[in-house]
Coordinates of C-alpha atoms and ligand atoms in Angstrom, one line a residue:
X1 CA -19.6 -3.2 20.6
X2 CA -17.3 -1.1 18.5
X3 CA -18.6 1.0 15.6
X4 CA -16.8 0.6 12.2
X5 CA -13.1 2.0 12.0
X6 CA -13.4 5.9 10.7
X7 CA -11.2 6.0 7.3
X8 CA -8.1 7.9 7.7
X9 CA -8.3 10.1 4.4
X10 CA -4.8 10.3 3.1
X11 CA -5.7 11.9 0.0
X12 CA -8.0 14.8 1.6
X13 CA -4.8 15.7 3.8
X14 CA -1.7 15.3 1.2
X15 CA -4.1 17.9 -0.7
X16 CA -4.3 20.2 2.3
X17 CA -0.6 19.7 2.9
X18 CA -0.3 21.2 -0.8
X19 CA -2.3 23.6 -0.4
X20 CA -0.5 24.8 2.6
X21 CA 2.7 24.2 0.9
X22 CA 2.0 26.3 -2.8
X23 CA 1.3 29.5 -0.1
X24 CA 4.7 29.0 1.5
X25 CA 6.9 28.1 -1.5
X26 CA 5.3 31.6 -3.0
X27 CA 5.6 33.6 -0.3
X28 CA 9.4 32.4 0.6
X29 CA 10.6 32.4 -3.3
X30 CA 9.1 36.4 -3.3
X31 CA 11.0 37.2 -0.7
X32 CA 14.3 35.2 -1.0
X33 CA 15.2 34.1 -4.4
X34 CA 14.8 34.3 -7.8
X35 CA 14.7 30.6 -8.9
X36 CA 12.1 28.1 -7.5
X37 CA 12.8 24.9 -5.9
X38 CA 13.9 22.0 -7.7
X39 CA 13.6 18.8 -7.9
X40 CA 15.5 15.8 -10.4
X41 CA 13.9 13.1 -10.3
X42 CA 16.2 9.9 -12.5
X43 CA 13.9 7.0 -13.7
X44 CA 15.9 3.9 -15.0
X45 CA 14.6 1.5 -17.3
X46 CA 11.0 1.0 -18.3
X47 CA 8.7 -0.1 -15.1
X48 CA 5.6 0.9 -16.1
X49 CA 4.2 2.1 -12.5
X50 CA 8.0 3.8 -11.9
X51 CA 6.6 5.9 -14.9
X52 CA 3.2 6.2 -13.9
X53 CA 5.1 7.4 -10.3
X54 CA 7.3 10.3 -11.5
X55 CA 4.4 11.1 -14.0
X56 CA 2.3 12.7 -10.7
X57 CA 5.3 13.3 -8.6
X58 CA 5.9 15.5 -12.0
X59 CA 2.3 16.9 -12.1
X60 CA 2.6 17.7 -7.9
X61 CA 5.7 19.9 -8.4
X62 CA 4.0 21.8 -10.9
X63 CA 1.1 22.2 -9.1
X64 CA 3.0 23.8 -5.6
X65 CA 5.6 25.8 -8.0
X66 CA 8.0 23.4 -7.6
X67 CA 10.2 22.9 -10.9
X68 CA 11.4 19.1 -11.7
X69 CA 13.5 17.9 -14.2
X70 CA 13.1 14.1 -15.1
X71 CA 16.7 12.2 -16.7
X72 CA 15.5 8.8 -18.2
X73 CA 18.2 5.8 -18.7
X74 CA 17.6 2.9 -20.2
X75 CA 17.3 0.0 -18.4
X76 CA 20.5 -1.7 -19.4
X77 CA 22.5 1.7 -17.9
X78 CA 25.9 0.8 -16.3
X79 CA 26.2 1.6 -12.5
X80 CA 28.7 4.4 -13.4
X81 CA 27.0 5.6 -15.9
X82 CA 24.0 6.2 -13.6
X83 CA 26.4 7.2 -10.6
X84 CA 28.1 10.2 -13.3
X85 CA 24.4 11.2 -14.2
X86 CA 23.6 11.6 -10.1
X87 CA 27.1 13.5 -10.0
X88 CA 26.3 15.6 -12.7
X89 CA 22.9 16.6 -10.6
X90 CA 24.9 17.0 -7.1
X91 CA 27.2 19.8 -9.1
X92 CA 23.9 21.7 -10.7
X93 CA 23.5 24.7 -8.1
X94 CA 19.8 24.6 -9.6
X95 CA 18.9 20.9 -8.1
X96 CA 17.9 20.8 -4.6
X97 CA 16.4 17.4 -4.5
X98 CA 17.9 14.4 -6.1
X99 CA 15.4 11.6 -6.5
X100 CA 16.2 7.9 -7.6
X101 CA 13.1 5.8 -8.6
X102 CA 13.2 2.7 -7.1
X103 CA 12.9 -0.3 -7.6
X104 CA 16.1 0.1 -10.4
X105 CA 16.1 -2.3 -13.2
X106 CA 17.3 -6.0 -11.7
X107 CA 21.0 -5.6 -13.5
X108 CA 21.4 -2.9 -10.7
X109 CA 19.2 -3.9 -8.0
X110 CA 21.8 -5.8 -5.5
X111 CA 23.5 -2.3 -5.5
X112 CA 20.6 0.0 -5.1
X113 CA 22.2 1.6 -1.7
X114 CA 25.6 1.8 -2.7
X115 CA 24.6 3.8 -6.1
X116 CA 21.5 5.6 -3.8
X117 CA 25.0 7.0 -1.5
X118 CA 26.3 8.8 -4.2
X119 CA 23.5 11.8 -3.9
X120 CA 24.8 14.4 -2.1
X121 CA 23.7 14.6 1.8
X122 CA 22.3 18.0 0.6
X123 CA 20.0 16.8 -2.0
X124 CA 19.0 13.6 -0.9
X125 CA 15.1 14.3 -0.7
X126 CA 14.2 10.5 -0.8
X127 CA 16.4 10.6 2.7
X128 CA 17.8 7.3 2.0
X129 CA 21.5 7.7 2.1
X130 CA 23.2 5.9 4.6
X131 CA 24.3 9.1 6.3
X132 CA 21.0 10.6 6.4
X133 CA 19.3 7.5 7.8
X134 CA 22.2 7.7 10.4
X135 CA 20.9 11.2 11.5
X136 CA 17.4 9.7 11.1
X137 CA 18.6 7.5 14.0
X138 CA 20.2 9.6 16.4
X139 CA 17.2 11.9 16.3
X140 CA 19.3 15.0 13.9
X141 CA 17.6 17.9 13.3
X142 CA 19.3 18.3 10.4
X143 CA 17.6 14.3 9.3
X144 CA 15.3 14.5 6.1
X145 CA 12.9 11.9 6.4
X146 CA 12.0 9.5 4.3
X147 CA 8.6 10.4 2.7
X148 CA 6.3 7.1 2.8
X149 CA 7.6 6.9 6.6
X150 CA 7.4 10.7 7.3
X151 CA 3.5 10.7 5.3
X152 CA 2.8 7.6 8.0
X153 CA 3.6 10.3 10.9
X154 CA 1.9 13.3 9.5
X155 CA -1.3 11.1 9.2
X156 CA -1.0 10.0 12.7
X157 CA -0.5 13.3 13.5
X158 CA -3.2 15.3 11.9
X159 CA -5.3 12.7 12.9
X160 CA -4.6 13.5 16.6
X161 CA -3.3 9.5 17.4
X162 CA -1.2 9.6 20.5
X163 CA 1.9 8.2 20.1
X164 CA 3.7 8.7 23.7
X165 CA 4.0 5.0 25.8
X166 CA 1.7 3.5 22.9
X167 CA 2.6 0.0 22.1
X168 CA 3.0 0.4 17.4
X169 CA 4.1 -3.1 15.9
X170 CA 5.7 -1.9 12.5
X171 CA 5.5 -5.4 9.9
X172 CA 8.1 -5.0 7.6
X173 CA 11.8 -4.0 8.0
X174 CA 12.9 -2.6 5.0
X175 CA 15.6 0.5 4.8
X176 CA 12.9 2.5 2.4
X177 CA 10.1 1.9 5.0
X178 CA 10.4 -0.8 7.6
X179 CA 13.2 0.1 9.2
X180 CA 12.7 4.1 9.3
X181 CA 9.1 4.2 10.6
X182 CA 9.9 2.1 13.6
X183 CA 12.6 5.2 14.4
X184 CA 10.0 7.9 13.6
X185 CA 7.8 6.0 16.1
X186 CA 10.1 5.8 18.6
X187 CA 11.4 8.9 18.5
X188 CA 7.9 9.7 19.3
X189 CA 7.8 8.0 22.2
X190 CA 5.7 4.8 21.4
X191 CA 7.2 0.9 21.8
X192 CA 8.0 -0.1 18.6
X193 CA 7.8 -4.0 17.6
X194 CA 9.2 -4.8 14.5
X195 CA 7.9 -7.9 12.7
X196 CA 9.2 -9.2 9.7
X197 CA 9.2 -12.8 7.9
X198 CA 10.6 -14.3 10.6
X199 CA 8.5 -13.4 13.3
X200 CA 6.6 -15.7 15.2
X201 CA 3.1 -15.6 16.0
X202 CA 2.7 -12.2 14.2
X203 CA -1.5 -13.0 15.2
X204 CA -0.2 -11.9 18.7
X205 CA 2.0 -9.3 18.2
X206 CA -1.2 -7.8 16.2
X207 CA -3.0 -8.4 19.2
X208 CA -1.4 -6.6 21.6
X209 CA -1.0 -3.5 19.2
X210 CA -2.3 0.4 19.7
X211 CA -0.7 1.1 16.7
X212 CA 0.1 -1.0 13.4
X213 CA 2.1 -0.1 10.3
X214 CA 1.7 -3.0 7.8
X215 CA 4.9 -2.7 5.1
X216 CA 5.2 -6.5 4.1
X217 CA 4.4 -5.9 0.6
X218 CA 1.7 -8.7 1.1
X219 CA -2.1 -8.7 -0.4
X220 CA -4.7 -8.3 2.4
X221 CA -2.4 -10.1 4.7
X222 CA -3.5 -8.8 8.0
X223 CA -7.0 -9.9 9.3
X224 CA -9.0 -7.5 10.9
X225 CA -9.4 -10.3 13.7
X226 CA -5.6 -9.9 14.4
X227 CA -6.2 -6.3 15.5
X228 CA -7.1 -5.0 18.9
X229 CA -10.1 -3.5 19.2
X230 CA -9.8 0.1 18.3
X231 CA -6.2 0.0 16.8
X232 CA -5.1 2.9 14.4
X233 CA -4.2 0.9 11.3
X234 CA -1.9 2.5 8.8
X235 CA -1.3 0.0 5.4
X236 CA 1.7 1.4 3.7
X237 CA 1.1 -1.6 1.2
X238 CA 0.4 -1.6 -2.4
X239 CA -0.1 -4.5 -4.3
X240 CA -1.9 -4.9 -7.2
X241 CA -4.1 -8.3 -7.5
X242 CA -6.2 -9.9 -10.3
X243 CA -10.1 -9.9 -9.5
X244 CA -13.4 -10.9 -11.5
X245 CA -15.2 -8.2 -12.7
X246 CA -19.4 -7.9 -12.8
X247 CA -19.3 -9.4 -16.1
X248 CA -16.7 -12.2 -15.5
X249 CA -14.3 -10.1 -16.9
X250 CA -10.3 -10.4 -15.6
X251 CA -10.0 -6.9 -13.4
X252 CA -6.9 -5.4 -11.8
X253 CA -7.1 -3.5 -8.9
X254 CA -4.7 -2.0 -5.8
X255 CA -5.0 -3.4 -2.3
X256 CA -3.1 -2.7 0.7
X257 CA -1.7 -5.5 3.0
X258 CA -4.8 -5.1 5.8
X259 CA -7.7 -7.1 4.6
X260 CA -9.6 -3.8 4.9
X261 CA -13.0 -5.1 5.0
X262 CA -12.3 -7.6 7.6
X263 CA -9.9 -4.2 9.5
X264 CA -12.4 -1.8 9.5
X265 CA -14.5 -3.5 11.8
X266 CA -12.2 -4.2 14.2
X267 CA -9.9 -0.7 13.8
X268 CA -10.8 2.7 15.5
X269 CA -8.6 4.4 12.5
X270 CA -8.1 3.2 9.1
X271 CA -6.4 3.9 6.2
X272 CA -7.8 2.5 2.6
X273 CA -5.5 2.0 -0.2
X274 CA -5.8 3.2 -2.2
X275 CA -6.4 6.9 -1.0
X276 CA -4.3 6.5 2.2
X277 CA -0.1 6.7 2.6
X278 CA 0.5 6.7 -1.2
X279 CA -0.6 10.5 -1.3
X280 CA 1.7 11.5 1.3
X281 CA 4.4 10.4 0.1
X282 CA 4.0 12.4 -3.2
X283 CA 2.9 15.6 -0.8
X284 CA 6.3 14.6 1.5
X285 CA 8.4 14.6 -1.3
X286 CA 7.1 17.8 -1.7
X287 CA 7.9 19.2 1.4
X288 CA 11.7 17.2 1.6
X289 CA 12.4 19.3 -1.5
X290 CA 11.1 22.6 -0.3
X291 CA 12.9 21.9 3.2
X292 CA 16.3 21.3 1.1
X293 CA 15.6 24.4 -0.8
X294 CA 15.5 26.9 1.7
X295 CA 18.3 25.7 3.5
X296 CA 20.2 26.2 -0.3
X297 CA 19.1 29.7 -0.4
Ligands
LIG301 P1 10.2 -5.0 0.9 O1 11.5 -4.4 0.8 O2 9.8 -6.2 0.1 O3 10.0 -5.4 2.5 C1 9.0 -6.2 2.9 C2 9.2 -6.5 4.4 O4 8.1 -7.2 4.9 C3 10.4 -7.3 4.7 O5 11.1 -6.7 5.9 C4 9.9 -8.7 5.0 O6 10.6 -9.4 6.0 C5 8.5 -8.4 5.6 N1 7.6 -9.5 5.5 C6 7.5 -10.3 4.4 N2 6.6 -11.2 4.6 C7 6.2 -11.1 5.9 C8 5.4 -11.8 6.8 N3 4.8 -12.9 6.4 N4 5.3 -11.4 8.1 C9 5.9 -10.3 8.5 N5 6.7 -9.6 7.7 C10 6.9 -10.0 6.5 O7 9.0 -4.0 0.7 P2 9.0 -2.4 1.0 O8 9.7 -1.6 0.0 O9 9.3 -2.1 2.5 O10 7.4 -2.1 0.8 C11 6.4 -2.7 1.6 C12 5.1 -2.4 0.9 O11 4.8 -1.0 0.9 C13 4.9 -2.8 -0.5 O12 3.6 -3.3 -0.8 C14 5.2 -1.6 -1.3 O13 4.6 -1.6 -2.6 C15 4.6 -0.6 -0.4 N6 5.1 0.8 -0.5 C16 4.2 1.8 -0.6 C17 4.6 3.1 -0.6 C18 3.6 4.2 -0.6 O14 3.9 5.3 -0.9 N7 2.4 3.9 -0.1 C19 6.0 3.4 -0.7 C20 6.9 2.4 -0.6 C21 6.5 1.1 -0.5 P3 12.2 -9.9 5.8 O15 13.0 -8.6 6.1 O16 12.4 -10.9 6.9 O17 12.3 -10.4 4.4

């Protein structure tokens, strides 16, 4: 019988990876440059958890020596406005890292990638630009990575999960997730599955899975009887639910889309949510920005 899953501690290793980062960013600024890196982060519109996101993504630049500037639009900004405001941003030789908070605001929604494609190859930290995820998919070395994808493969790593002729089922096929960690994955060697909405029989796709990356934007949607005994389970899924408190109180809280109780019994690796991939994307951000830096230097 299998013991319970060990918890994959994404927080623990985003602050190593900070750690480790502050050192370097010093030591590479003394020697080469007089300015630090920078990042500009644009928020548009009034999302309360898009603030509550740049609001630590602020706080973790300060913390490495990183320097960010935040521009905040209202949420009834035109597409050009907000396309002159990212060209304004591509032309400051003090910006390395242009970063668009998404979701935007539904007026602009449907033309999120088109608007996303106007940040310069050179400063697009978030790595979402049609030609970066191009070099994302013929394996570039030149490629940024996209951070909640590249923090699922630093966990994996640091954790020591073997990737090469593993069988990973990725649920979810989105362009800021979906979609990229299934290329990550197979560029490191594993057999990717990609589920989505349509898939059938999802319970045995699960089943057959070394490796699962849940990014369905579902509430504990995965049953820990899905998995296969000793799976490395890696919820990239935030969703925040309703529950009753102690006192009968109404009570909201964050849960991933892995029923985590049910997972962690089943699982060899875990990762809670939250505490798991939403760390590492912060601490990858990080590291996309100094990456751009030094190559603007
Ligand atoms: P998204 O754009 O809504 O995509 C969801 C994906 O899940 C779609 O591809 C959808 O399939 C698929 N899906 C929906 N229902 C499904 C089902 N029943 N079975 C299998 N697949 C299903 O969401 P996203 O932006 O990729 O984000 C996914 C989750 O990750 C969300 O909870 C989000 O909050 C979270 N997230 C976390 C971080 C982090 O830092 N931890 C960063 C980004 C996102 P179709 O394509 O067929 O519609």
């Amino acid at each position: 019988m299998l013991e319970t899953a060990k918890i994959i501690d994404g927080k623990k290793i985003a602050e190593d990876i900070k750690s480790e980062l502050k050192e370097e960013i010093e030591k590479f600024t003394k020697a080469n440059s007089s300015r630090k890196p920078c990042l500009a982060v644009i928020l548009v519109g009034d999302d309360p958890a898009s603030h509550y996101y740049v609001k630590n993504k602020e706080k973790a630049c300060e913390l490495v020596g990183i320097d960010s500037k935040k521009t905040v639009l209202a949420a009834e900004t035109s597409k050009q406005d907000l396309i002159k405001e990212i060209q304004s941003l591509n032309e400051d030789e003090n910006v390395d890292g242009i970063l668009l908070q998404l979701p935007l605001p539904d007026a602009l929604r449907a033309e999120t990638q088109e608007i996303v494609d106007t940040i310069a190859i050179d400063k697009d930290v978030d790595g979402l630009t049609t030609l970066n995820l191009g070099r994302v998919f013929t394996n570039d070395s030149k490629a940024i990575y996209p951070c909640t994808p590249k923090g699922c493969m630093e966990l994996l790593k640091r954790y020591h999960v073997e990737t090469l002729g593993k069988r990973a089922l990725v649920i979810g096929r989105s362009t800021l997730v979906g979609k990229p960690i299934s290329i990550l994955l197979n560029n490191a060697n594993a057999t990717v599955t990609m589920a989505h909405s349509r898939t059938q029989n999802l319970e045995a796709e699960c089943a057959m899975a070394d490796i699962v990356i849940a990014a369905a934007g579902k509430a504990r949607f995965i049953q820990g009887e899905w998995l296969k005994d000793g799976a490395v389970v890696v919820d990239v899924g935030i969703n925040a639910i309703t529950h009753i408190g102690s006192e009968g109180e109404e009570r909201r809280k964050l849960v991933g889309d892995v029923d985590f109780d049910s997972a962690k019994e089943r699982a060899g690796l875990i990762t809670p949510v939250p505490g798991g991939v939403g760390p590492m994307t912060v601490a990858m951000l990080l590291s996309n920005t100094f990456e751009l830096y030094q190559r603007h230097i």
